[in-house]
Every structure is written in C-alpha cells, then in structure tokens.
Amino acid sequence: MVTVLDAGGRPLSHRDVIAEQRSHAFPFGNIGFDLVDLADEALADAESDPAASGSAGVARARLVRLAGQFLEVFNTATLPFYWSDFEPAPGSPDTARLRRAARWFAERGCRVKGHPLVWHTLAPDWLREAPIGEIEATVRARVRREVGDFAGLVRTWDTINEAVIMPVFRNEPHRNAITRLAWERGRIATVRLAFEEARAADPAATLVLNDFDMSTAYECLIEGVLEAGVRIDAIGLQSHMHQGYWGEERTLAVLERFSRYGLPLHLTETTLVSGHVMPPEIEDLNDYRIPSWPSTPEGEERQADEIVRHYRTLLAYPSVQAITYWGLSDEGAWLGAPAGLVRADGTPKPAYDALRDLVKGEWWLPPTRLRTDGAGRVEVRGFLGDYRLYDDGDGGAALLTITAPGRAETTLRLKGER
Amino acid sequence: MVTVLDAGGRPLSHRDVIAEQRSHAFPFGNIGFDLVDLADEALADAESDPAASGSAGVARARLVRLAGQFLEVFNTATLPFYWSDFEPAPGSPDTARLRRAARWFAERGCRVKGHPLVWHTLAPDWLREAPIGEIEATVRARVRREVGDFAGLVRTWDTINEAVIMPVFRNEPHRNAITRLAWERGRIATVRLAFEEARAADPAATLVLNDFDMSTAYECLIEGVLEAGVRIDAIGLQSHMHQGYWGEERTLAVLERFSRYGLPLHLTETTLVSGHVMPPEIEDLNDYRIPSWPSTPEGEERQADEIVRHYRTLLAYPSVQAITYWGLSDEGAWLGAPAGLVRADGTPKPAYDALRDLVKGEWWLPPTRLRTDGAGRVEVRGFLGDYRLYDDGDGGAALLTITAPGRAETTLRLKGER
C-alpha cells in the first residue's frame, strides 16, 4: 500500500496514477558467453579493417540482435571464467576483457554471475604436473584474484562446480590438477578452500555450491560441507535436460530433497532441447557426439510447453531463488544441442516467446492505471522488483521497490517529469 | 625368527621342532544367525518334549553339522541385532539369548561381531510415530545398552548401516523412525550419535560404518563424517554380488577409492551365488522375488572359482582387514538366493571346499618340521596368527603369536607336554 505525495509533499488524493514494472528482483538468468565479444568491441575494431568488415559486420549484427533478445527476457548474465581459457598461460588472466563484458551487462540493468571458479574440467594444462601444495596455492590465488578483481561487478559465483565427481573424474587421459587436489585433500577440503578465498575476497558476494549430480551423493556432500562449518549461500542445481524434461513430479522431488537444508536453491544450468532427446543410456552427456542435432517443429512446440511448465514449477517453489537457462542461441550451443531459445538463424523459437510471455507478461505489471483514495493511498500488487509510479498528468514520478512478499506500507513523493 | 629354549632355559640346538598354526589373526567371518538357536539350547529343550523331539532332533543335527562346517573355516561370527526382532516390544531386548550365542562362539575360538546397531530397515514399529526428540533418545539408549551389555563379547559393531540411503529410503509404505531421524537431523548427525554412544559404552570396540552403496555417494558421506570429527575405526563395504561377481578390476577400483581415507576396510557382507545371477536392471536387490532360485552344478563351479579369486584379491590388498561372507547355508538365505557355501541339504558346495583350502590350506601352516641351529634358532614363516611350537620328542611346547608382518625376533621356552 503506497501513500502518494505530490512534489509539494501533500497527499495526491483521488487521482489516477500509473504503475509500471521496471525490473524483476527474481534473477531470470542466461549465459552471456556469446555477448562477451560484442561487449568487448573486438568486432567493432575488426569492422575498421576493410578486409574483415563484411563477415564481421554480419557477425556483429547477429550479436546485436541476440543482445536485444537477451535483455528483453533476462536480467542476469552468467559470464565464463573457465580457468584454462581465462588464463591460458600463468599470469595472463583475461580480466580486462571480462570486466568490460561485466560492465556492459551492468549498464544495461543486468546482474552478472561468474561461472565457475573451481572446476576439474577446463583446468589449466600448465598446472597439471605441479606438486599438490603448489596446486592448492595456485587455486587459492586464482579464486582470490578473480573474486577480488570483479568485486561489485560479479555478485554471484559458482564457487566450485561438480565437486561430487571431482576427485574421481576419469573422462580424460591424464588427471587434471583440480581432480588431483580433490583426490588428495578430499572434496570438503577443496570446497572449503574455494569458499574461504572467495568469501575473503568479496564478503558481499553470493557463493554457490554447484553440481549436476542430483543423486543422494550430492546430499551427502552438502551435509558434509555444512557439518564442516563451510558457509555456502546457495545450493546450485544444474538441470541439463538433454535426455528429456524431468516433469513436475521429479522436479518437485528434487526440490524437496535439496530444500531441506534451509538454503536458497539456484537452478543454475537449465536446458530443454527442441529436437530429439538424448538416449537415456548416455551417462556423461559429453559422450554424446552426433554430426547434427536439428531443431524440429514438434521439438520446438514441446520445448515451449516444457519451459513454461518448468518455470512455473520452479517459481512457485519458495526455496528457488534463481533460474539460469543455459544458452540463448542454438549457434555454438553446448554439445551442438538445439537447446537454445533462438534458432541458429537468429529467429526466436516458440520457447523464447513463451518464456518472454511469462517473465514480461503474466509475471509482469504493465503500465496500469490505479486511483488513489482521499488520503492519497493506492495498492500496487506485483512480483518483487522495481516499479515506476507516475501521475497521469504532469505531477511527476517516483520509483517503488517491492522488496519482500506480503503487504507493506510505504510513502512516495513524486517529482520531476512523468 | 624364534630362539627356542628348553624347559630348563637352555637353547634347544640342532633339534627338530614342529610348528603348526592354531588360528588366523585375519578375521574370516560369516554370519552366525542360524546357530543362535543351537547356542541357546532352545532346541535341546524342545528335544525333551516328546511331541517335538523328532523334527527338533533332525533340525538340531543339521545345526550341529553346520556349526562344524562354520568353525572349520571361519573364526568370526556376525550375530543379528536387528532392532525390530531384538526388541519386539519396548524394554524387552533379546539380550540373554544373544549373550549365550556370543559366549558359545567365543568358547569355540570365534570372535563375535554385532550387526547392526542403527539401520532403517527392521527399525521397530513401536517407534514409528514418536516425536523426533524421543526417537533420538531411544536410538541413543538402544546403542548404549547393546554395546554396554555385550562389551568384551562383541568386539566389532556395524555401528550404523546404510546411512547413505537412510534419509531418502522409500521402500516402505510409512517412513520408519530411523529414516525420519536421518531426514530431520541429517546423515552425519545420525552417524555421530551412533558412534558417540557406542564409543562411550565400549571404548575398546571396533566401530564400523557400513554401506552397500559403493558409489561416490559413500565417499561423500565418509568425507563428511571424517571432516565432522567422528572417529570411525573401519569402513564397511558390503559386496552382495547377486548380480554377478565384480571381477578383479572393479574390486580393485573400489578398494582403491575407499582405501584413500587411511582406514581399514572391512568387506562386511560378501555373497556370490551358485545359480543364475540376478538381472542387472534390479536396483534394490530386495525387489527381486522369485519362487525358486536353484543352485546349479555350473553355478557351483563358477561360485567356487569366483570366491577364490575374490578372497585372493582382498587378502592381497593391505587395507582389507576383515572379510565376512554372508551366509553359510542356502537354507534360509537372504532373498532365497543360492548364496550359501553349503547346500540346503547340508552338503558342502565346491566353494566351501575351495575357501577351506585357502584358509586352512594355502594360507595355513600345517604341522611342519623345522630344525633349530646351534643357538636354538629357527625361522617360522606364516600368516599372522597363533602357532604352536613343540619339540618332536618330549621337550614340551609353547605358543607363538605372529602379530605383525615382516621379520621379528622372539624367544620361546618350551614346557609341559607336546
């Protein structure tokens, strides 16, 4: 319930005011990997080189369109901090480029999340043979450096990724440094050092323990981590559904099991394909390699239906406090899967429209005319987030933030232009 | 290397002495469930009842034979402490009968192990509806009571059984009290309370964390328990191989993963069937119910081959410090499986003979003639355990215990009769 005052501080009684939502507090996320280059202006520079301008111009136009599609639906961008790419040689981190990308998103009202700080896959080759003590020191320094360098820009980190499988990961010819660390020190010690360093470098950051393993093994790990006194801010649940939509029943069962620790749940990596689903006998999704995995009309309808069902289930569950979809475009999608919400040619799939219709339609307050009572009071109902309230004439405007569920009382004083 | 002295304390030089093994230090275990009644003399009492004497006499004769077969190969007996059977009504534990059974085994040179103190399956119905605080107090009291009542008799306890699945166990219409406890308090808190109470009641007991789950989930639980500071004495690995022998490679991979915590490994529940193997798609072995599961000649040969390979693999692995086979006779075997080493008619299968030939043959020092040197020194080589050394004439005898691997020096003085 809002008491609206005019610029002079008097109740604006019996007047039409317009309320319109400006943003969601709930993080509707997606990966922003494709847009890093756009943000970095690398392609813009290439345009000034005549030899490259043709194809670069096309590529840039594609990214500009993709950026528009991103910002239309999503308010949180996950940026890539895969260590082997981020620091291809020791001491040469890709910090400046990623900082520009993070700022680009922030300037467009998008929160930024970093993924991942510690992970065995894409661990740097140059650390592979190091003694274990050196590995630990280098991992600690890397976590400290990235979290410190991005403090205030990256608010949320997948602090450690897939710790359940980490020490016993076998999908590579030589054991990487992170697997060796987790094998020798144990999972919990590895989780602890990642969280310790990240916490110290940015006490305000939200630190997520993230895993794809939805089995009881992840519960066991979480219980161990909590008993060991490591403070984690959210439990990350990947939900790559290349093998088919989980359905409401399984989704709720997963949420029930992982919500019992009293921590927020972040659905960190959600995918639904718009083509055939991967056969169930594939255990490691990375093992499924096919020359072409097309998006089909039936698949796209199914994906649209499933994304609506999935987001409805998640949003209605109190513990769920973030959802990140994994990929906007089919172009360059993980595993070549048609998991994007936009086709490789840039046109939106039905799932894109369906999700936009939820996030910016059903779950969104469009400009809505309300009438204040004699005391200038008016009720504004909506999802948590930022709203703009303005006089229908020239009485000015004010920003309203709904910060918590339930009824609240506030007073706003309109000023400036509508 | 033993220096042998005669009864007068002089070196027994240049003399023949006989060394023979009396027992293994290594625990070769089996379940002694079938023999509890024999030990308890219940059948003996029944014999004095003329109406029952016929069948009881037959049953007793069967058990006497089984007892002989047990003691010929095994030196450790696991006794049943399934709570719902052990204490069918609150306050009426089956302590006296089980104490007699434990003494019966101990008097026959058999160490005794108790299984299990805390387990969701066979949790007492009378505790199902209790408030969680009362469940915890009752579980604590039960652990304290049993471990205290059997201190000195039961040296090893499966202190908690199958904690990985405990809170999410769903194979029953209503949730039992132990599952509720593990769900609400967490696995580690439940493990901790079981170990705390057992440790306090008998500090000398060997306390085992036991599980059938050989997946990474069990590793996660173990790491959590250790990080939480709970002291466990051995990691129990069930290895019910109703779905087929693991083979050396898988067995070694399991041993490698679980030995890295530096704790002894107990193979607590080993079975190999002498009939067809259970289909691989069965997830919970308890779900496989068939009217008859016969032992077959080919199956018996396979079982004999596999048991030898399995025991060789295990015994050669330094961390493995106990092996318990799960069932001596097919009569009454778990799931009706032909997992016994003795057929339902009491005749030994090839696997029984094969295991006996290892334990009391290849891994055993039969009476062996050795010659002392001029200083009365003689080398005795054998597995850890107790040996008797005696003069080939009438120079007396002495007991020798080999307590640790590697060379050791000791002096024995023979006395008494050979």
PDB file of N, CA and C in Angstrom, chain B residues 175-248:
ATOM      1  N   ARG B 175       7.153 -44.037   6.628  1.00  0.00           N
ATOM      2  CA  ARG B 175       8.558 -43.833   6.962  1.00  0.00           C
ATOM      3  C   ARG B 175       8.836 -44.340   8.372  1.00  0.00           C
ATOM      4  N   ASN B 176       9.891 -45.119   8.487  1.00  0.00           N
ATOM      5  CA  ASN B 176      10.271 -45.647   9.795  1.00  0.00           C
ATOM      6  C   ASN B 176      10.970 -44.566  10.610  1.00  0.00           C
ATOM      7  N   ALA B 177      11.166 -44.854  11.884  1.00  0.00           N
ATOM      8  CA  ALA B 177      11.710 -43.858  12.809  1.00  0.00           C
ATOM      9  C   ALA B 177      13.140 -43.460  12.452  1.00  0.00           C
ATOM     10  N   ILE B 178      13.930 -44.409  11.972  1.00  0.00           N
ATOM     11  CA  ILE B 178      15.334 -44.114  11.686  1.00  0.00           C
ATOM     12  C   ILE B 178      15.455 -43.235  10.439  1.00  0.00           C
ATOM     13  N   THR B 179      14.649 -43.524   9.451  1.00  0.00           N
ATOM     14  CA  THR B 179      14.634 -42.669   8.263  1.00  0.00           C
ATOM     15  C   THR B 179      14.206 -41.253   8.639  1.00  0.00           C
ATOM     16  N   ARG B 180      13.189 -41.161   9.496  1.00  0.00           N
ATOM     17  CA  ARG B 180      12.757 -39.828   9.926  1.00  0.00           C
ATOM     18  C   ARG B 180      13.888 -39.083  10.645  1.00  0.00           C
ATOM     19  N   LEU B 181      14.589 -39.812  11.519  1.00  0.00           N
ATOM     20  CA  LEU B 181      15.696 -39.203  12.252  1.00  0.00           C
ATOM     21  C   LEU B 181      16.767 -38.690  11.289  1.00  0.00           C
ATOM     22  N   ALA B 182      17.135 -39.543  10.316  1.00  0.00           N
ATOM     23  CA  ALA B 182      18.204 -39.168   9.382  1.00  0.00           C
ATOM     24  C   ALA B 182      17.757 -38.035   8.452  1.00  0.00           C
ATOM     25  N   TRP B 183      16.471 -38.020   8.136  1.00  0.00           N
ATOM     26  CA  TRP B 183      15.946 -36.929   7.296  1.00  0.00           C
ATOM     27  C   TRP B 183      15.993 -35.608   8.052  1.00  0.00           C
ATOM     28  N   GLU B 184      15.537 -35.648   9.301  1.00  0.00           N
ATOM     29  CA  GLU B 184      15.433 -34.384  10.033  1.00  0.00           C
ATOM     30  C   GLU B 184      16.772 -33.912  10.584  1.00  0.00           C
ATOM     31  N   ARG B 185      17.573 -34.846  11.079  1.00  0.00           N
ATOM     32  CA  ARG B 185      18.854 -34.434  11.680  1.00  0.00           C
ATOM     33  C   ARG B 185      19.990 -34.422  10.672  1.00  0.00           C
ATOM     34  N   GLY B 186      19.835 -35.179   9.597  1.00  0.00           N
ATOM     35  CA  GLY B 186      20.929 -35.332   8.641  1.00  0.00           C
ATOM     36  C   GLY B 186      21.686 -36.620   8.897  1.00  0.00           C
ATOM     37  N   ARG B 187      22.359 -37.077   7.840  1.00  0.00           N
ATOM     38  CA  ARG B 187      23.092 -38.342   7.946  1.00  0.00           C
ATOM     39  C   ARG B 187      24.230 -38.253   8.949  1.00  0.00           C
ATOM     40  N   ILE B 188      24.967 -37.155   8.881  1.00  0.00           N
ATOM     41  CA  ILE B 188      26.179 -37.087   9.700  1.00  0.00           C
ATOM     42  C   ILE B 188      25.816 -37.005  11.172  1.00  0.00           C
ATOM     43  N   ALA B 189      24.785 -36.251  11.487  1.00  0.00           N
ATOM     44  CA  ALA B 189      24.349 -36.186  12.880  1.00  0.00           C
ATOM     45  C   ALA B 189      23.918 -37.567  13.368  1.00  0.00           C
ATOM     46  N   THR B 190      23.298 -38.341  12.496  1.00  0.00           N
ATOM     47  CA  THR B 190      22.849 -39.680  12.871  1.00  0.00           C
ATOM     48  C   THR B 190      24.037 -40.625  13.045  1.00  0.00           C
ATOM     49  N   VAL B 191      24.987 -40.523  12.127  1.00  0.00           N
ATOM     50  CA  VAL B 191      26.219 -41.317  12.271  1.00  0.00           C
ATOM     51  C   VAL B 191      26.914 -40.943  13.584  1.00  0.00           C
ATOM     52  N   ARG B 192      26.983 -39.640  13.825  1.00  0.00           N
ATOM     53  CA  ARG B 192      27.706 -39.179  15.014  1.00  0.00           C
ATOM     54  C   ARG B 192      27.077 -39.729  16.289  1.00  0.00           C
ATOM     55  N   LEU B 193      25.758 -39.672  16.378  1.00  0.00           N
ATOM     56  CA  LEU B 193      25.145 -40.123  17.630  1.00  0.00           C
ATOM     57  C   LEU B 193      25.344 -41.619  17.828  1.00  0.00           C
ATOM     58  N   ALA B 194      25.304 -42.385  16.736  1.00  0.00           N
ATOM     59  CA  ALA B 194      25.522 -43.827  16.870  1.00  0.00           C
ATOM     60  C   ALA B 194      26.944 -44.114  17.351  1.00  0.00           C
ATOM     61  N   PHE B 195      27.913 -43.434  16.748  1.00  0.00           N
ATOM     62  CA  PHE B 195      29.310 -43.670  17.133  1.00  0.00           C
ATOM     63  C   PHE B 195      29.611 -43.131  18.528  1.00  0.00           C
ATOM     64  N   GLU B 196      29.042 -41.984  18.836  1.00  0.00           N
ATOM     65  CA  GLU B 196      29.253 -41.408  20.177  1.00  0.00           C
ATOM     66  C   GLU B 196      28.817 -42.377  21.261  1.00  0.00           C
ATOM     67  N   GLU B 197      27.610 -42.896  21.095  1.00  0.00           N
ATOM     68  CA  GLU B 197      27.066 -43.760  22.141  1.00  0.00           C
ATOM     69  C   GLU B 197      27.820 -45.080  22.210  1.00  0.00           C
ATOM     70  N   ALA B 198      28.130 -45.632  21.039  1.00  0.00           N
ATOM     71  CA  ALA B 198      28.845 -46.909  21.025  1.00  0.00           C
ATOM     72  C   ALA B 198      30.235 -46.752  21.627  1.00  0.00           C
ATOM     73  N   ARG B 199      30.903 -45.668  21.252  1.00  0.00           N
ATOM     74  CA  ARG B 199      32.264 -45.424  21.752  1.00  0.00           C
ATOM     75  C   ARG B 199      32.253 -45.275  23.269  1.00  0.00           C
ATOM     76  N   ALA B 200      31.260 -44.541  23.766  1.00  0.00           N
ATOM     77  CA  ALA B 200      31.193 -44.318  25.209  1.00  0.00           C
ATOM     78  C   ALA B 200      30.906 -45.621  25.946  1.00  0.00           C
ATOM     79  N   ALA B 201      30.101 -46.473  25.346  1.00  0.00           N
ATOM     80  CA  ALA B 201      29.702 -47.705  26.040  1.00  0.00           C
ATOM     81  C   ALA B 201      30.806 -48.762  26.016  1.00  0.00           C
ATOM     82  N   ASP B 202      31.656 -48.740  25.005  1.00  0.00           N
ATOM     83  CA  ASP B 202      32.753 -49.717  24.945  1.00  0.00           C
ATOM     84  C   ASP B 202      33.902 -49.134  24.122  1.00  0.00           C
ATOM     85  N   PRO B 203      34.785 -48.402  24.803  1.00  0.00           N
ATOM     86  CA  PRO B 203      35.877 -47.750  24.081  1.00  0.00           C
ATOM     87  C   PRO B 203      36.783 -48.736  23.346  1.00  0.00           C
ATOM     88  N   ALA B 204      36.753 -50.004  23.721  1.00  0.00           N
ATOM     89  CA  ALA B 204      37.651 -50.978  23.084  1.00  0.00           C
ATOM     90  C   ALA B 204      37.064 -51.571  21.815  1.00  0.00           C
ATOM     91  N   ALA B 205      35.802 -51.339  21.561  1.00  0.00           N
ATOM     92  CA  ALA B 205      35.159 -51.968  20.404  1.00  0.00           C
ATOM     93  C   ALA B 205      35.645 -51.338  19.091  1.00  0.00           C
ATOM     94  N   THR B 206      35.615 -52.142  18.045  1.00  0.00           N
ATOM     95  CA  THR B 206      35.907 -51.655  16.697  1.00  0.00           C
ATOM     96  C   THR B 206      34.582 -51.247  16.060  1.00  0.00           C
ATOM     97  N   LEU B 207      34.461 -49.966  15.711  1.00  0.00           N
ATOM     98  CA  LEU B 207      33.183 -49.436  15.235  1.00  0.00           C
ATOM     99  C   LEU B 207      33.248 -49.185  13.731  1.00  0.00           C
ATOM    100  N   VAL B 208      32.319 -49.832  13.042  1.00  0.00           N
ATOM    101  CA  VAL B 208      32.343 -49.841  11.578  1.00  0.00           C
ATOM    102  C   VAL B 208      31.191 -49.003  11.021  1.00  0.00           C
ATOM    103  N   LEU B 209      31.506 -48.185  10.030  1.00  0.00           N
ATOM    104  CA  LEU B 209      30.490 -47.507   9.214  1.00  0.00           C
ATOM    105  C   LEU B 209      30.257 -48.432   8.023  1.00  0.00           C
ATOM    106  N   ASN B 210      29.035 -48.885   7.844  1.00  0.00           N
ATOM    107  CA  ASN B 210      28.805 -49.947   6.854  1.00  0.00           C
ATOM    108  C   ASN B 210      27.814 -49.503   5.787  1.00  0.00           C
ATOM    109  N   ASP B 211      28.093 -49.835   4.526  1.00  0.00           N
ATOM    110  CA  ASP B 211      27.158 -49.449   3.468  1.00  0.00           C
ATOM    111  C   ASP B 211      27.243 -50.393   2.282  1.00  0.00           C
ATOM    112  N   PHE B 212      26.133 -50.455   1.562  1.00  0.00           N
ATOM    113  CA  PHE B 212      26.131 -51.225   0.318  1.00  0.00           C
ATOM    114  C   PHE B 212      26.443 -50.323  -0.873  1.00  0.00           C
ATOM    115  N   ASP B 213      26.335 -49.014  -0.651  1.00  0.00           N
ATOM    116  CA  ASP B 213      26.466 -48.075  -1.748  1.00  0.00           C
ATOM    117  C   ASP B 213      27.946 -47.864  -2.040  1.00  0.00           C
ATOM    118  N   MET B 214      28.408 -48.409  -3.133  1.00  0.00           N
ATOM    119  CA  MET B 214      29.829 -48.293  -3.492  1.00  0.00           C
ATOM    120  C   MET B 214      30.056 -47.099  -4.414  1.00  0.00           C
ATOM    121  N   SER B 215      29.029 -46.285  -4.597  1.00  0.00           N
ATOM    122  CA  SER B 215      29.163 -45.147  -5.500  1.00  0.00           C
ATOM    123  C   SER B 215      29.883 -44.017  -4.787  1.00  0.00           C
ATOM    124  N   THR B 216      30.047 -42.955  -5.501  1.00  0.00           N
ATOM    125  CA  THR B 216      30.712 -41.778  -4.980  1.00  0.00           C
ATOM    126  C   THR B 216      29.930 -41.162  -3.816  1.00  0.00           C
ATOM    127  N   ALA B 217      28.650 -41.528  -3.708  1.00  0.00           N
ATOM    128  CA  ALA B 217      27.856 -41.017  -2.586  1.00  0.00           C
ATOM    129  C   ALA B 217      28.455 -41.458  -1.254  1.00  0.00           C
ATOM    130  N   TYR B 218      28.926 -42.701  -1.202  1.00  0.00           N
ATOM    131  CA  TYR B 218      29.502 -43.202   0.053  1.00  0.00           C
ATOM    132  C   TYR B 218      30.808 -42.469   0.369  1.00  0.00           C
ATOM    133  N   GLU B 219      31.588 -42.191  -0.664  1.00  0.00           N
ATOM    134  CA  GLU B 219      32.795 -41.381  -0.454  1.00  0.00           C
ATOM    135  C   GLU B 219      32.426 -40.029   0.149  1.00  0.00           C
ATOM    136  N   CYS B 220      31.387 -39.415  -0.433  1.00  0.00           N
ATOM    137  CA  CYS B 220      30.972 -38.099   0.074  1.00  0.00           C
ATOM    138  C   CYS B 220      30.560 -38.199   1.536  1.00  0.00           C
ATOM    139  N   LEU B 221      29.830 -39.264   1.878  1.00  0.00           N
ATOM    140  CA  LEU B 221      29.416 -39.418   3.271  1.00  0.00           C
ATOM    141  C   LEU B 221      30.638 -39.609   4.167  1.00  0.00           C
ATOM    142  N   ILE B 222      31.543 -40.478   3.768  1.00  0.00           N
ATOM    143  CA  ILE B 222      32.731 -40.743   4.584  1.00  0.00           C
ATOM    144  C   ILE B 222      33.516 -39.449   4.796  1.00  0.00           C
ATOM    145  N   GLU B 223      33.697 -38.688   3.724  1.00  0.00           N
ATOM    146  CA  GLU B 223      34.456 -37.444   3.857  1.00  0.00           C
ATOM    147  C   GLU B 223      33.753 -36.485   4.819  1.00  0.00           C
ATOM    148  N   GLY B 224      32.440 -36.449   4.740  1.00  0.00           N
ATOM    149  CA  GLY B 224      31.686 -35.586   5.640  1.00  0.00           C
ATOM    150  C   GLY B 224      31.816 -36.021   7.087  1.00  0.00           C
ATOM    151  N   VAL B 225      31.728 -37.326   7.299  1.00  0.00           N
ATOM    152  CA  VAL B 225      31.826 -37.872   8.656  1.00  0.00           C
ATOM    153  C   VAL B 225      33.210 -37.600   9.233  1.00  0.00           C
ATOM    154  N   LEU B 226      34.235 -37.792   8.433  1.00  0.00           N
ATOM    155  CA  LEU B 226      35.594 -37.567   8.922  1.00  0.00           C
ATOM    156  C   LEU B 226      35.851 -36.083   9.170  1.00  0.00           C
ATOM    157  N   GLU B 227      35.374 -35.239   8.250  1.00  0.00           N
ATOM    158  CA  GLU B 227      35.531 -33.793   8.446  1.00  0.00           C
ATOM    159  C   GLU B 227      34.789 -33.321   9.694  1.00  0.00           C
ATOM    160  N   ALA B 228      33.706 -34.013  10.013  1.00  0.00           N
ATOM    161  CA  ALA B 228      32.914 -33.638  11.188  1.00  0.00           C
ATOM    162  C   ALA B 228      33.565 -34.141  12.472  1.00  0.00           C
ATOM    163  N   GLY B 229      34.685 -34.843  12.325  1.00  0.00           N
ATOM    164  CA  GLY B 229      35.414 -35.273  13.515  1.00  0.00           C
ATOM    165  C   GLY B 229      34.891 -36.538  14.173  1.00  0.00           C
ATOM    166  N   VAL B 230      34.027 -37.255  13.480  1.00  0.00           N
ATOM    167  CA  VAL B 230      33.548 -38.522  14.040  1.00  0.00           C
ATOM    168  C   VAL B 230      34.641 -39.569  13.801  1.00  0.00           C
ATOM    169  N   ARG B 231      35.050 -40.253  14.855  1.00  0.00           N
ATOM    170  CA  ARG B 231      36.108 -41.262  14.694  1.00  0.00           C
ATOM    171  C   ARG B 231      35.475 -42.591  14.333  1.00  0.00           C
ATOM    172  N   ILE B 232      35.803 -43.087  13.154  1.00  0.00           N
ATOM    173  CA  ILE B 232      35.329 -44.411  12.788  1.00  0.00           C
ATOM    174  C   ILE B 232      36.542 -45.319  12.656  1.00  0.00           C
ATOM    175  N   ASP B 233      36.361 -46.588  13.009  1.00  0.00           N
ATOM    176  CA  ASP B 233      37.515 -47.493  13.071  1.00  0.00           C
ATOM    177  C   ASP B 233      37.703 -48.267  11.771  1.00  0.00           C
ATOM    178  N   ALA B 234      36.659 -48.437  11.020  1.00  0.00           N
ATOM    179  CA  ALA B 234      36.778 -49.165   9.766  1.00  0.00           C
ATOM    180  C   ALA B 234      35.632 -48.768   8.846  1.00  0.00           C
ATOM    181  N   ILE B 235      35.924 -48.807   7.565  1.00  0.00           N
ATOM    182  CA  ILE B 235      34.905 -48.566   6.545  1.00  0.00           C
ATOM    183  C   ILE B 235      34.379 -49.918   6.087  1.00  0.00           C
ATOM    184  N   GLY B 236      33.102 -50.119   6.280  1.00  0.00           N
ATOM    185  CA  GLY B 236      32.487 -51.386   5.890  1.00  0.00           C
ATOM    186  C   GLY B 236      31.959 -51.311   4.469  1.00  0.00           C
ATOM    187  N   LEU B 237      32.373 -52.253   3.660  1.00  0.00           N
ATOM    188  CA  LEU B 237      31.904 -52.338   2.274  1.00  0.00           C
ATOM    189  C   LEU B 237      31.114 -53.624   2.119  1.00  0.00           C
ATOM    190  N   GLN B 238      29.826 -53.499   1.914  1.00  0.00           N
ATOM    191  CA  GLN B 238      29.050 -54.687   1.574  1.00  0.00           C
ATOM    192  C   GLN B 238      29.450 -55.093   0.156  1.00  0.00           C
ATOM    193  N   SER B 239      29.314 -56.324  -0.148  1.00  0.00           N
ATOM    194  CA  SER B 239      29.584 -56.721  -1.530  1.00  0.00           C
ATOM    195  C   SER B 239      28.721 -57.928  -1.863  1.00  0.00           C
ATOM    196  N   HIS B 240      27.423 -57.686  -1.776  1.00  0.00           N
ATOM    197  CA  HIS B 240      26.459 -58.705  -2.206  1.00  0.00           C
ATOM    198  C   HIS B 240      26.522 -58.765  -3.729  1.00  0.00           C
ATOM    199  N   MET B 241      26.990 -59.868  -4.256  1.00  0.00           N
ATOM    200  CA  MET B 241      27.174 -59.941  -5.708  1.00  0.00           C
ATOM    201  C   MET B 241      26.132 -60.860  -6.347  1.00  0.00           C
ATOM    202  N   HIS B 242      24.884 -60.660  -5.942  1.00  0.00           N
ATOM    203  CA  HIS B 242      23.784 -61.430  -6.541  1.00  0.00           C
ATOM    204  C   HIS B 242      23.665 -61.154  -8.029  1.00  0.00           C
ATOM    205  N   GLN B 243      24.160 -59.993  -8.446  1.00  0.00           N
ATOM    206  CA  GLN B 243      24.073 -59.647  -9.868  1.00  0.00           C
ATOM    207  C   GLN B 243      25.352 -60.000 -10.612  1.00  0.00           C
ATOM    208  N   GLY B 244      26.181 -60.795  -9.977  1.00  0.00           N
ATOM    209  CA  GLY B 244      27.389 -61.266 -10.649  1.00  0.00           C
ATOM    210  C   GLY B 244      28.652 -60.783  -9.956  1.00  0.00           C
ATOM    211  N   TYR B 245      29.662 -61.614 -10.028  1.00  0.00           N
ATOM    212  CA  TYR B 245      30.973 -61.310  -9.449  1.00  0.00           C
ATOM    213  C   TYR B 245      31.501 -60.009 -10.037  1.00  0.00           C
ATOM    214  N   TRP B 246      32.027 -59.140  -9.186  1.00  0.00           N
ATOM    215  CA  TRP B 246      32.557 -57.854  -9.654  1.00  0.00           C
ATOM    216  C   TRP B 246      33.756 -58.040 -10.584  1.00  0.00           C
ATOM    217  N   GLY B 247      34.537 -59.073 -10.336  1.00  0.00           N
ATOM    218  CA  GLY B 247      35.792 -59.225 -11.072  1.00  0.00           C
ATOM    219  C   GLY B 247      36.897 -58.442 -10.380  1.00  0.00           C
ATOM    220  N   GLU B 248      38.120 -58.786 -10.710  1.00  0.00           N
ATOM    221  CA  GLU B 248      39.278 -58.185 -10.028  1.00  0.00           C
ATOM    222  C   GLU B 248      39.368 -56.684 -10.294  1.00  0.00           C
TER     223      GLU B 248
END
